[in-house]
Amino acid sequence: MSKGLTKRSDDYSAWYNELVKKADLAENSDVRGCMVIKPYGFAIWEKMQAEIDRMFKATGHSNAYFPLFIPKSYLSREADHVEGFAKECAVVTHYRLKNAEDGSGVVVDPNAKLEEELIVRPTSETVIWSTYKRWIQSYRDLPILLNQWANVVRWEMRTRIFLRTAEFLWQEGHTAHATKEEAVAETVQMMNVYADFAENYMAVPVVKGTKTESERFAGAVDTYCIEALMQDGKALQAGTSHFLGQNFAKAFDVKYLSKENKEELVWGTSWGVSTRLMGALIMAHSDDNGLVLPPKLAPIQVVIVPIYKGDEQFAAVSAEANKIKAALEAAGVSVKYDNRDTYKPGFKFADWELKGVPVRLALGARDLENGTVEMARRDVEDRKAAKKVVQLTDVVAEVQATLEDMQNSIYQKALSFREQKTTKVDTYEEFKQVLDEQGGFVLAYWDGTPETEEKIKEETKATIRCIPLDAEAEDGKCIYSGEPSKHRVVFARAY
RNA sequence: CGGGGUAUAGCGCAGUCCGGUUAGCGUACCUGCUUUGGGAGCAGGGGGUCGUAGGUUCGAAUCCUACUACCCCGACCA
């Protein structure tokens, strides 16, 4: 643990990378583009998983598991899908190694070539729909509402820990329905589940919307998404939910007999969020002292740091600290008593701040005399202002109230940041100026053509993040072409 | 795939131009003592095929050649 974190204002990107490593969340592995998620980082992911999983089950979904490998031919069954993923697929060509003749180690055994190569899944639509074909004959077999927690591989050119890694963890929901209406409703429902999770657990406000044709998922008819704004003014796609129409049903010949004894193609959806959410969580709230975690997702909600001179004081402080710990745990709060004798209090303060523990209680001889404890909340960056002395008798109530208030106030802070960084513009000049000077979401009219979208992207590096669902219908002119436009879309530079 | 760069202790780096005792610094690690209300101090200690393979030389981290890996910029990125 070394001192000091690069300040966000000096180099946001360096700040992020250092924070991820110093807070013990994850590190780069020996395999290019792949990360090792460390216990503390994984504990946060597990908290996220648990909540999302609960939400899926509450909306009628079940978990299942499909294979890591996909026969190469499956991928090409859906034309847009293969087009979108072909360039970033890892391919398994052989199934055996042998000792090298020169003794230099093992080499691929050329005699063990696979008849058909296997793709390491970049996403599982194809294996799953080839399975659904066997499972679905009648309208009585529908709907199928499944989710799987899995790892996927996308061989990205440039990777960034949590935000874009070659291998990542995610969940992918895959549902099959008898009607279009039902499938669309499912797609929208899952987008809303994601938005609910982002806002009420991660404390990250999001914009809900649909993707333009060029940003749409490969093989989807429509892609719904939630878009979040990071502290450096760049957008991050936090989750997507796709209405697949009958595209995969056609590709894999998945049909059912309706009540009227008519053969119909099945309608599909797929939706996912990944370990990228960890990146969103880190970048949305953290400060120059380290990570700031919303209480609902913090693996440790309260840390107690003892301050003492000599064994006698240590014993007395520990006795009181353990009482506080027990009382808080009885109230459903997760607590760590940091009784390491090998580090000094100042080190521990800095260390737990770096790790984003929401509330810290410091307990020393002085407190024992006064019947008090010093409480510090992590969401206040100024270290003095974050502290408050509370009576021991009130500690459980104070902590609970503070945790609740923090969850709220972190969200409000992120929300007002986003509002402040959301700008309506009406000219291309203004558009470019806002992007360069303050970034954020820029609301502007667009003529609806991929050509204009592409030109704007080339010239400004800004993309259309989404066509917001709550956009008011108002007539305007496209900032680029001047053609008529019915409503504003959200532009931003993005991760 | 194009352009640029790097490779020396767990991590971060100096030394390389101009070859020459035992390869050094910060941090981390280990031991001891003193410390403990904001990242402790002192003393001692362990840790290196100097990316790999050749070559030049009495002598190579340093010069030459080839290779490999990684990083940055570009292209690419549901």
Short mmCIF file of N, CA, C and O in Angstrom, two decimals, chain A residues 406-489:
data_model
loop_
_atom_site.label_atom_id
_atom_site.label_comp_id
_atom_site.label_asym_id
_atom_site.label_seq_id
_atom_site.Cartn_x
_atom_site.Cartn_y
_atom_site.Cartn_z
N MET A 406 -26.50 8.45 3.40
CA MET A 406 -25.42 8.38 2.41
C MET A 406 -25.88 7.80 1.09
O MET A 406 -25.53 8.28 0.03
N GLN A 407 -26.65 6.72 1.19
CA GLN A 407 -27.15 6.06 -0.02
C GLN A 407 -27.88 7.11 -0.88
O GLN A 407 -27.68 7.20 -2.08
N ASN A 408 -28.70 7.89 -0.19
CA ASN A 408 -29.46 8.94 -0.83
C ASN A 408 -28.61 10.06 -1.38
O ASN A 408 -28.77 10.51 -2.50
N SER A 409 -27.71 10.51 -0.54
CA SER A 409 -26.98 11.72 -0.88
C SER A 409 -25.95 11.46 -1.98
O SER A 409 -25.68 12.32 -2.81
N ILE A 410 -25.43 10.23 -2.02
CA ILE A 410 -24.52 9.88 -3.12
C ILE A 410 -25.29 9.92 -4.44
O ILE A 410 -24.81 10.43 -5.46
N TYR A 411 -26.52 9.41 -4.40
CA TYR A 411 -27.34 9.44 -5.62
C TYR A 411 -27.65 10.87 -6.04
O TYR A 411 -27.51 11.23 -7.20
N GLN A 412 -28.05 11.67 -5.05
CA GLN A 412 -28.39 13.06 -5.36
C GLN A 412 -27.22 13.83 -5.94
O GLN A 412 -27.36 14.63 -6.85
N LYS A 413 -26.05 13.55 -5.41
CA LYS A 413 -24.84 14.22 -5.86
C LYS A 413 -24.58 13.85 -7.33
O LYS A 413 -24.27 14.70 -8.16
N ALA A 414 -24.70 12.55 -7.62
CA ALA A 414 -24.47 12.09 -8.99
C ALA A 414 -25.53 12.66 -9.93
O ALA A 414 -25.26 13.01 -11.07
N LEU A 415 -26.76 12.75 -9.41
CA LEU A 415 -27.85 13.28 -10.22
C LEU A 415 -27.65 14.75 -10.54
O LEU A 415 -27.80 15.18 -11.69
N SER A 416 -27.25 15.52 -9.53
CA SER A 416 -27.10 16.95 -9.82
C SER A 416 -25.88 17.19 -10.70
O SER A 416 -25.87 18.09 -11.54
N PHE A 417 -24.88 16.32 -10.56
CA PHE A 417 -23.73 16.41 -11.46
C PHE A 417 -24.20 16.19 -12.91
O PHE A 417 -23.84 16.93 -13.82
N ARG A 418 -25.03 15.16 -13.08
CA ARG A 418 -25.48 14.86 -14.43
C ARG A 418 -26.34 15.99 -15.00
O ARG A 418 -26.22 16.35 -16.16
N GLU A 419 -27.19 16.54 -14.14
CA GLU A 419 -28.05 17.62 -14.62
C GLU A 419 -27.22 18.83 -15.03
O GLU A 419 -27.48 19.47 -16.04
N GLN A 420 -26.18 19.07 -14.25
CA GLN A 420 -25.31 20.20 -14.54
C GLN A 420 -24.53 19.95 -15.84
O GLN A 420 -24.17 20.88 -16.55
N LYS A 421 -24.29 18.69 -16.13
CA LYS A 421 -23.52 18.35 -17.33
C LYS A 421 -24.41 17.91 -18.49
O LYS A 421 -23.97 17.19 -19.38
N THR A 422 -25.67 18.28 -18.43
CA THR A 422 -26.56 17.95 -19.54
C THR A 422 -26.96 19.26 -20.20
O THR A 422 -27.49 20.16 -19.53
N THR A 423 -26.66 19.39 -21.48
CA THR A 423 -26.85 20.67 -22.16
C THR A 423 -27.66 20.51 -23.44
O THR A 423 -27.40 19.60 -24.22
N LYS A 424 -28.62 21.41 -23.61
CA LYS A 424 -29.36 21.43 -24.88
C LYS A 424 -28.63 22.36 -25.83
O LYS A 424 -28.33 23.49 -25.46
N VAL A 425 -28.37 21.91 -27.04
CA VAL A 425 -27.76 22.83 -28.01
C VAL A 425 -28.56 22.80 -29.31
O VAL A 425 -29.21 21.81 -29.62
N ASP A 426 -28.45 23.87 -30.06
CA ASP A 426 -29.22 23.95 -31.30
C ASP A 426 -28.36 24.15 -32.54
O ASP A 426 -28.86 24.13 -33.65
N THR A 427 -27.06 24.41 -32.34
CA THR A 427 -26.19 24.56 -33.51
C THR A 427 -24.99 23.63 -33.36
O THR A 427 -24.61 23.24 -32.25
N TYR A 428 -24.39 23.33 -34.49
CA TYR A 428 -23.24 22.43 -34.50
C TYR A 428 -22.04 23.06 -33.80
O TYR A 428 -21.27 22.40 -33.12
N GLU A 429 -21.89 24.38 -33.95
CA GLU A 429 -20.81 25.11 -33.29
C GLU A 429 -20.90 24.96 -31.78
O GLU A 429 -19.93 24.62 -31.09
N GLU A 430 -22.10 25.20 -31.28
CA GLU A 430 -22.39 25.11 -29.86
C GLU A 430 -22.12 23.67 -29.37
O GLU A 430 -21.55 23.45 -28.31
N PHE A 431 -22.55 22.74 -30.19
CA PHE A 431 -22.39 21.32 -29.91
C PHE A 431 -20.92 20.99 -29.66
O PHE A 431 -20.55 20.40 -28.64
N LYS A 432 -20.07 21.40 -30.58
CA LYS A 432 -18.63 21.10 -30.47
C LYS A 432 -18.02 21.80 -29.26
O LYS A 432 -17.18 21.23 -28.56
N GLN A 433 -18.48 23.01 -29.05
CA GLN A 433 -17.95 23.80 -27.93
C GLN A 433 -18.28 23.14 -26.59
O GLN A 433 -17.42 23.00 -25.73
N VAL A 434 -19.52 22.72 -26.43
CA VAL A 434 -19.94 22.08 -25.19
C VAL A 434 -19.16 20.78 -24.97
O VAL A 434 -18.67 20.50 -23.88
N LEU A 435 -19.01 20.01 -26.04
CA LEU A 435 -18.26 18.75 -25.92
C LEU A 435 -16.84 18.99 -25.43
O LEU A 435 -16.34 18.29 -24.56
N ASP A 436 -16.19 20.01 -26.01
CA ASP A 436 -14.80 20.27 -25.66
C ASP A 436 -14.64 20.92 -24.30
O ASP A 436 -13.70 20.63 -23.57
N GLU A 437 -15.58 21.81 -23.97
CA GLU A 437 -15.40 22.57 -22.74
C GLU A 437 -15.92 21.89 -21.49
O GLU A 437 -15.35 22.03 -20.43
N GLN A 438 -17.02 21.15 -21.60
CA GLN A 438 -17.50 20.51 -20.38
C GLN A 438 -17.95 19.06 -20.53
O GLN A 438 -18.22 18.40 -19.54
N GLY A 439 -18.02 18.57 -21.76
CA GLY A 439 -18.42 17.18 -21.94
C GLY A 439 -19.84 16.94 -21.48
O GLY A 439 -20.68 17.83 -21.54
N GLY A 440 -20.09 15.74 -21.02
CA GLY A 440 -21.42 15.41 -20.53
C GLY A 440 -22.38 15.03 -21.65
O GLY A 440 -21.97 14.79 -22.79
N PHE A 441 -23.66 14.97 -21.27
CA PHE A 441 -24.69 14.65 -22.25
C PHE A 441 -25.07 15.92 -23.01
O PHE A 441 -25.33 16.95 -22.39
N VAL A 442 -25.12 15.80 -24.30
CA VAL A 442 -25.53 16.94 -25.10
C VAL A 442 -26.79 16.56 -25.86
O VAL A 442 -26.80 15.58 -26.61
N LEU A 443 -27.87 17.32 -25.61
CA LEU A 443 -29.15 17.02 -26.24
C LEU A 443 -29.29 17.85 -27.50
O LEU A 443 -29.26 19.08 -27.44
N ALA A 444 -29.39 17.16 -28.63
CA ALA A 444 -29.45 17.89 -29.89
C ALA A 444 -30.34 17.18 -30.89
O ALA A 444 -30.57 15.98 -30.79
N TYR A 445 -30.81 17.94 -31.86
CA TYR A 445 -31.65 17.37 -32.92
C TYR A 445 -30.76 16.62 -33.91
O TYR A 445 -29.66 17.05 -34.23
N TRP A 446 -31.34 15.50 -34.38
CA TRP A 446 -30.61 14.66 -35.35
C TRP A 446 -31.61 14.24 -36.41
O TRP A 446 -32.76 13.95 -36.10
N ASP A 447 -31.13 14.20 -37.65
CA ASP A 447 -32.06 13.93 -38.75
C ASP A 447 -32.46 12.46 -38.90
O ASP A 447 -33.23 12.10 -39.79
N GLY A 448 -31.88 11.60 -38.05
CA GLY A 448 -32.28 10.20 -38.07
C GLY A 448 -31.51 9.32 -39.06
O GLY A 448 -31.76 8.13 -39.16
N THR A 449 -30.52 9.89 -39.74
CA THR A 449 -29.78 9.07 -40.70
C THR A 449 -28.45 8.60 -40.13
O THR A 449 -27.76 9.33 -39.40
N PRO A 450 -28.04 7.36 -40.48
CA PRO A 450 -26.75 6.85 -40.04
C PRO A 450 -25.59 7.67 -40.60
O PRO A 450 -24.55 7.78 -39.97
N GLU A 451 -25.80 8.28 -41.77
CA GLU A 451 -24.73 9.07 -42.39
C GLU A 451 -24.36 10.26 -41.52
O GLU A 451 -23.19 10.54 -41.28
N THR A 452 -25.38 10.98 -41.06
CA THR A 452 -25.13 12.14 -40.21
C THR A 452 -24.48 11.72 -38.90
O THR A 452 -23.51 12.33 -38.44
N GLU A 453 -24.99 10.64 -38.34
CA GLU A 453 -24.45 10.11 -37.08
C GLU A 453 -22.95 9.81 -37.24
O GLU A 453 -22.14 10.16 -36.39
N GLU A 454 -22.63 9.19 -38.35
CA GLU A 454 -21.25 8.80 -38.64
C GLU A 454 -20.34 10.02 -38.81
O GLU A 454 -19.23 10.07 -38.28
N LYS A 455 -20.85 11.01 -39.52
CA LYS A 455 -20.07 12.24 -39.75
C LYS A 455 -19.77 12.93 -38.42
O LYS A 455 -18.64 13.35 -38.16
N ILE A 456 -20.78 13.02 -37.59
CA ILE A 456 -20.61 13.70 -36.30
C ILE A 456 -19.60 12.93 -35.45
O ILE A 456 -18.74 13.52 -34.80
N LYS A 457 -19.68 11.62 -35.53
CA LYS A 457 -18.74 10.79 -34.77
C LYS A 457 -17.31 11.01 -35.26
O LYS A 457 -16.40 11.17 -34.46
N GLU A 458 -17.15 11.04 -36.56
CA GLU A 458 -15.82 11.25 -37.13
C GLU A 458 -15.25 12.59 -36.72
O GLU A 458 -14.08 12.71 -36.36
N GLU A 459 -16.10 13.61 -36.77
CA GLU A 459 -15.61 14.96 -36.54
C GLU A 459 -15.45 15.31 -35.07
O GLU A 459 -14.62 16.13 -34.71
N THR A 460 -16.25 14.68 -34.20
CA THR A 460 -16.23 15.11 -32.79
C THR A 460 -15.97 13.98 -31.79
O THR A 460 -15.83 14.22 -30.60
N LYS A 461 -15.93 12.73 -32.28
CA LYS A 461 -15.81 11.56 -31.41
C LYS A 461 -17.01 11.34 -30.49
O LYS A 461 -16.98 10.52 -29.59
N ALA A 462 -18.06 12.11 -30.72
CA ALA A 462 -19.27 11.92 -29.92
C ALA A 462 -20.21 10.96 -30.65
O ALA A 462 -20.32 11.01 -31.87
N THR A 463 -20.86 10.09 -29.88
CA THR A 463 -21.81 9.17 -30.47
C THR A 463 -23.19 9.41 -29.88
O THR A 463 -23.31 10.03 -28.82
N ILE A 464 -24.18 8.90 -30.56
CA ILE A 464 -25.53 9.01 -30.00
C ILE A 464 -25.65 7.90 -28.97
O ILE A 464 -25.61 6.72 -29.29
N ARG A 465 -25.76 8.29 -27.72
CA ARG A 465 -25.85 7.30 -26.64
C ARG A 465 -27.21 6.63 -26.66
O ARG A 465 -27.31 5.44 -26.47
N CYS A 466 -28.23 7.43 -26.86
CA CYS A 466 -29.55 6.84 -27.00
C CYS A 466 -30.57 7.88 -27.44
O CYS A 466 -30.30 9.09 -27.41
N ILE A 467 -31.69 7.35 -27.90
CA ILE A 467 -32.85 8.17 -28.17
C ILE A 467 -33.69 8.03 -26.90
O ILE A 467 -34.22 6.96 -26.64
N PRO A 468 -33.72 9.07 -26.07
CA PRO A 468 -34.32 8.90 -24.75
C PRO A 468 -35.82 8.58 -24.83
O PRO A 468 -36.51 9.11 -25.69
N LEU A 469 -36.27 7.73 -23.94
CA LEU A 469 -37.67 7.31 -23.95
C LEU A 469 -38.58 8.46 -23.56
O LEU A 469 -39.71 8.55 -24.00
N ASP A 470 -38.07 9.36 -22.70
CA ASP A 470 -38.93 10.43 -22.20
C ASP A 470 -38.79 11.71 -23.04
O ASP A 470 -39.20 12.77 -22.62
N ALA A 471 -38.20 11.58 -24.24
CA ALA A 471 -38.02 12.77 -25.08
C ALA A 471 -39.37 13.38 -25.43
O ALA A 471 -40.28 12.68 -25.84
N GLU A 472 -39.46 14.70 -25.28
CA GLU A 472 -40.70 15.37 -25.66
C GLU A 472 -40.69 15.49 -27.18
O GLU A 472 -39.65 15.75 -27.77
N ALA A 473 -41.85 15.31 -27.77
CA ALA A 473 -41.96 15.51 -29.20
C ALA A 473 -41.93 17.00 -29.48
O ALA A 473 -42.80 17.74 -29.02
N GLU A 474 -40.90 17.47 -30.12
CA GLU A 474 -40.81 18.89 -30.47
C GLU A 474 -40.10 18.97 -31.80
O GLU A 474 -39.20 18.20 -32.07
N ASP A 475 -40.50 19.87 -32.63
CA ASP A 475 -39.90 19.96 -33.95
C ASP A 475 -38.65 20.81 -33.91
O ASP A 475 -38.60 21.84 -33.26
N GLY A 476 -37.64 20.35 -34.63
CA GLY A 476 -36.41 21.12 -34.69
C GLY A 476 -35.66 20.77 -35.95
O GLY A 476 -36.16 20.04 -36.81
N LYS A 477 -34.45 21.28 -36.05
CA LYS A 477 -33.63 20.99 -37.23
C LYS A 477 -32.34 20.31 -36.80
O LYS A 477 -31.70 20.74 -35.84
N CYS A 478 -31.95 19.29 -37.55
CA CYS A 478 -30.73 18.55 -37.27
C CYS A 478 -29.53 19.50 -37.20
O CYS A 478 -29.36 20.34 -38.10
N ILE A 479 -28.74 19.40 -36.13
CA ILE A 479 -27.62 20.32 -35.97
C ILE A 479 -26.58 20.17 -37.08
O ILE A 479 -25.81 21.07 -37.33
N TYR A 480 -26.56 19.02 -37.74
CA TYR A 480 -25.53 18.78 -38.75
C TYR A 480 -26.05 19.08 -40.16
O TYR A 480 -25.43 19.82 -40.90
N SER A 481 -27.22 18.47 -40.48
CA SER A 481 -27.71 18.59 -41.85
C SER A 481 -28.76 19.67 -42.03
O SER A 481 -29.05 20.08 -43.15
N GLY A 482 -29.37 20.11 -40.92
CA GLY A 482 -30.44 21.10 -41.02
C GLY A 482 -31.77 20.50 -41.42
O GLY A 482 -32.77 21.21 -41.52
N GLU A 483 -31.79 19.19 -41.64
CA GLU A 483 -33.05 18.53 -41.99
C GLU A 483 -33.98 18.52 -40.78
O GLU A 483 -33.51 18.57 -39.63
N PRO A 484 -35.27 18.38 -41.00
CA PRO A 484 -36.22 18.38 -39.89
C PRO A 484 -36.02 17.18 -38.96
O PRO A 484 -35.62 16.10 -39.40
N SER A 485 -36.29 17.40 -37.69
CA SER A 485 -36.09 16.35 -36.69
C SER A 485 -37.23 16.44 -35.68
O SER A 485 -37.70 17.53 -35.38
N LYS A 486 -37.66 15.29 -35.19
CA LYS A 486 -38.84 15.31 -34.32
C LYS A 486 -38.52 15.43 -32.84
O LYS A 486 -39.34 15.82 -32.04
N HIS A 487 -37.33 15.02 -32.46
CA HIS A 487 -36.97 15.20 -31.05
C HIS A 487 -35.45 15.13 -30.87
O HIS A 487 -34.73 14.71 -31.78
N ARG A 488 -35.02 15.52 -29.70
CA ARG A 488 -33.58 15.55 -29.41
C ARG A 488 -33.09 14.16 -29.01
O ARG A 488 -33.82 13.38 -28.41
N VAL A 489 -31.84 13.87 -29.33
CA VAL A 489 -31.22 12.62 -28.89
C VAL A 489 -30.03 12.97 -28.00
O VAL A 489 -29.60 14.12 -27.96
#
